[in-house]
Short mmCIF file of C-alpha atoms in Angstrom, two decimals:
data_model
loop_
_atom_site.label_atom_id
_atom_site.label_comp_id
_atom_site.label_asym_id
_atom_site.label_seq_id
_atom_site.Cartn_x
_atom_site.Cartn_y
_atom_site.Cartn_z
CA MET A 192 54.73 144.64 127.23
CA ASN A 193 57.76 146.89 128.27
CA LEU A 194 60.11 145.77 130.88
CA GLU A 195 62.90 147.84 131.64
CA ILE A 196 65.59 147.00 133.64
CA PRO A 197 67.37 149.28 135.83
CA ASP A 198 70.94 150.25 135.70
CA PHE A 199 73.28 148.23 137.68
CA HIS A 200 77.18 149.70 136.70
CA ASN A 201 77.47 151.25 139.98
CA ALA A 202 76.41 148.05 142.46
CA ARG A 203 78.79 146.78 144.02
CA VAL A 204 77.69 143.25 145.14
CA LEU A 205 79.64 140.40 146.78
CA VAL A 206 78.02 137.49 146.42
CA VAL A 207 79.64 134.56 149.24
CA GLY A 208 78.59 130.67 149.44
CA ASP A 209 78.36 126.91 147.64
CA LEU A 210 80.61 127.03 144.42
CA MET A 211 79.99 124.17 141.94
CA LEU A 212 81.02 123.06 138.47
CA ASP A 213 77.81 121.86 136.54
CA ARG A 214 79.18 120.10 133.68
CA TYR A 215 76.71 118.97 130.82
CA TRP A 216 77.44 115.98 128.46
CA THR A 217 75.42 115.35 125.78
CA GLY A 218 75.22 113.33 122.84
CA GLU A 219 72.88 110.61 120.34
CA THR A 220 71.23 107.64 122.07
CA GLN A 221 70.36 105.03 119.59
CA ARG A 222 70.74 101.55 121.37
CA VAL A 223 70.65 100.07 124.90
CA SER A 224 73.67 98.77 126.47
CA PRO A 225 74.32 94.85 126.28
CA GLU A 226 75.48 95.29 129.85
CA ALA A 227 72.64 96.28 131.36
CA PRO A 228 69.17 97.93 130.30
CA VAL A 229 69.97 101.55 130.12
CA PRO A 230 70.70 103.77 127.06
CA VAL A 231 73.87 104.52 125.71
CA VAL A 232 75.15 107.66 125.02
CA ARG A 233 77.28 108.75 122.19
CA VAL A 234 78.73 111.59 123.82
CA GLU A 235 79.13 114.51 121.19
CA GLN A 236 79.54 117.70 123.49
CA THR A 237 80.45 119.03 126.32
CA GLU A 238 79.58 122.05 128.29
CA ASP A 239 81.15 123.79 132.07
CA LYS A 240 78.93 125.41 133.58
CA PRO A 241 79.76 128.00 136.89
CA GLY A 242 76.92 126.35 139.50
CA GLY A 243 75.59 127.26 142.59
CA ALA A 244 76.95 130.57 144.30
CA GLY A 245 78.74 130.40 140.59
CA ASN A 246 75.67 130.91 138.63
CA VAL A 247 74.23 133.97 140.80
CA ALA A 248 77.43 135.70 140.62
CA LEU A 249 77.58 135.35 136.87
CA ASN A 250 73.72 136.56 136.81
CA VAL A 251 74.65 139.65 139.09
CA ALA A 252 77.36 140.67 136.22
CA SER A 253 75.86 139.66 133.57
CA LEU A 254 73.49 142.69 134.60
CA GLY A 255 76.05 144.88 134.89
CA ALA A 256 77.24 144.94 137.96
CA GLN A 257 80.45 144.82 139.77
CA CYS A 258 80.81 141.64 141.43
CA CYS A 259 82.96 139.24 143.29
CA LEU A 260 82.32 135.77 144.40
CA LEU A 261 83.67 134.27 147.98
CA ALA A 262 83.89 130.50 147.38
CA VAL A 263 85.86 127.69 148.37
CA VAL A 264 87.19 125.21 145.82
CA GLY A 265 89.76 122.38 145.70
CA ASP A 266 92.94 122.79 144.76
CA ASP A 267 91.99 120.78 141.53
CA GLU A 268 91.40 121.02 137.38
CA TYR A 269 87.37 121.32 138.18
CA GLY A 270 88.73 124.80 141.01
CA ALA A 271 90.65 126.19 137.82
CA ILE A 272 87.88 125.64 135.41
CA VAL A 273 84.95 127.24 137.29
CA GLU A 274 87.30 130.33 138.33
CA ASN A 275 87.99 130.76 134.77
CA LEU A 276 84.73 130.91 133.41
CA LEU A 277 84.09 132.91 135.95
CA THR A 278 86.61 135.28 135.23
CA ALA A 279 85.47 135.50 131.66
CA GLY A 280 82.20 136.17 132.88
CA GLY A 281 83.54 139.59 134.61
CA VAL A 282 83.53 138.05 138.63
CA ARG A 283 86.58 138.80 140.23
CA CYS A 284 86.89 135.31 142.29
CA GLU A 285 88.63 135.57 145.75
CA LEU A 286 88.64 131.59 146.13
CA ARG A 287 89.81 129.20 148.73
CA HIS A 288 91.77 126.44 147.03
CA GLU A 289 91.78 123.80 149.20
CA HIS A 290 94.38 121.17 149.09
CA GLY A 291 93.00 117.54 149.25
CA PHE A 292 88.92 119.19 148.31
CA SER A 293 87.79 118.11 145.68
CA THR A 294 85.31 121.00 143.70
CA ILE A 295 81.99 120.04 143.66
CA THR A 296 80.93 119.08 140.94
CA LYS A 297 77.62 117.78 139.47
CA LEU A 298 77.91 116.04 136.07
CA ARG A 299 74.60 115.85 133.92
CA VAL A 300 74.30 113.25 131.09
CA LEU A 301 71.73 114.26 128.14
CA SER A 302 70.04 112.71 125.11
CA GLN A 303 67.27 113.80 122.84
CA HIS A 304 66.84 116.72 125.33
CA GLN A 305 66.01 114.47 128.38
CA GLN A 306 68.51 114.26 131.43
CA LEU A 307 69.05 110.53 131.49
CA ILE A 308 71.63 111.00 135.06
CA ARG A 309 72.86 113.05 137.61
CA LEU A 310 76.59 112.26 138.98
CA ASP A 311 77.11 114.38 141.82
CA PHE A 312 80.74 114.34 142.97
CA GLU A 313 80.69 115.98 146.64
CA GLU A 314 82.25 115.67 149.71
CA MET A 315 79.96 115.75 152.95
CA HIS A 316 82.67 118.91 154.63
CA VAL A 317 83.63 121.88 152.86
CA PRO A 318 86.99 122.72 154.32
CA GLY A 319 87.98 126.35 154.94
CA HIS A 320 84.42 127.77 155.49
CA GLN A 321 85.80 128.86 158.93
CA HIS A 322 88.34 130.91 157.61
CA LEU A 323 85.61 133.20 155.18
CA GLY A 324 85.05 135.11 157.91
CA GLU A 325 88.20 136.96 157.87
CA GLN A 326 88.13 137.15 154.19
CA LEU A 327 84.67 138.65 154.47
CA ASP A 328 85.83 141.53 156.59
CA ALA A 329 88.43 142.17 154.15
CA LEU A 330 86.38 142.00 151.09
CA LEU A 331 83.31 144.02 152.75
CA PRO A 332 84.48 147.77 152.49
CA ASP A 333 84.61 147.52 148.72
CA PHE A 334 80.69 146.29 148.38
CA ASP A 335 77.65 147.69 148.98
CA VAL A 336 75.53 144.00 149.30
CA VAL A 337 76.01 140.84 149.94
CA VAL A 338 74.52 137.44 149.01
CA LEU A 339 74.68 134.79 150.97
CA SER A 340 73.95 131.76 147.77
CA ASP A 341 72.93 128.64 150.75
CA TYR A 342 72.93 125.33 148.59
CA GLY A 343 73.51 123.29 152.14
CA LYS A 344 76.77 121.56 150.99
CA GLY A 345 78.36 123.68 154.17
CA THR A 346 80.12 126.37 153.10
CA LEU A 347 77.82 128.74 154.62
CA ASN A 348 78.10 126.48 158.00
CA GLU A 349 78.85 129.63 159.83
CA ILE A 350 76.32 131.98 158.45
CA GLN A 351 74.79 133.61 160.97
CA GLN A 352 78.67 135.03 161.80
CA LEU A 353 78.80 136.50 157.99
CA ILE A 354 75.37 137.97 158.48
CA GLN A 355 76.46 139.60 161.73
CA ARG A 356 80.22 140.73 160.22
CA CYS A 357 78.20 142.08 157.25
CA ARG A 358 75.53 143.98 159.30
CA ALA A 359 77.62 145.59 161.67
CA ALA A 360 79.35 146.74 159.16
CA GLY A 361 75.97 148.54 157.67
CA LYS A 362 75.97 146.38 154.59
CA THR A 363 72.53 145.04 153.07
CA VAL A 364 72.80 141.14 153.61
CA ILE A 365 70.40 138.84 151.16
CA VAL A 366 70.17 135.10 151.11
CA ASP A 367 69.03 132.82 149.30
CA PRO A 368 68.14 129.55 151.54
CA LYS A 369 68.06 126.00 151.76
CA GLY A 370 65.90 124.03 153.60
CA ASN A 371 62.78 124.91 155.95
CA ASP A 372 64.89 126.56 159.30
CA PHE A 373 64.71 130.60 158.08
CA THR A 374 66.31 131.06 161.63
CA ARG A 375 69.46 130.32 160.45
CA TYR A 376 68.89 133.27 158.67
CA ARG A 377 68.00 136.20 161.14
CA ARG A 378 68.83 139.52 160.85
CA ALA A 379 69.26 139.47 157.48
CA SER A 380 67.70 142.32 155.04
CA LEU A 381 66.21 139.98 152.38
CA ILE A 382 65.84 136.21 152.10
CA THR A 383 64.64 135.12 148.89
#
């Protein structure tokens, strides 16, 4: 079967949503800890990747589209790491660096092709989300499609206002939803 992928080079896509840093620590396991019945992993490799809306933006950019990401990160090392990874992947970043907020980070420890544990570093409230509408308004003229990537972390708490702003500007709105309450996404052009 021959799959032909359309040309996305003229597509202008704005991704807005929950940005995370996904970290992977991988190594060999050859013994059990004397402190508790858990495997001891000797970490040999680490890898960082943009997660959540960052992964969506990277996927869009990898198709050749012009992509920009609007999201909130902490004014911290992890926010800088994820921003550098996105920029290296061809994503334009419009990030709100919030002082006193820690960038959402998910650390996975793997051994012998198996995930042993995932550690989530996240706060229950994403600050600055109420100001995204103003940034969105400034960015909308440059984009044709807006993808709202909701991972339930709080960046899109005001998602209905964002959808209304996009639709008023004549933009196509695609929502990647979280949860079962799809009424939050009314007036979106498409829900995945």
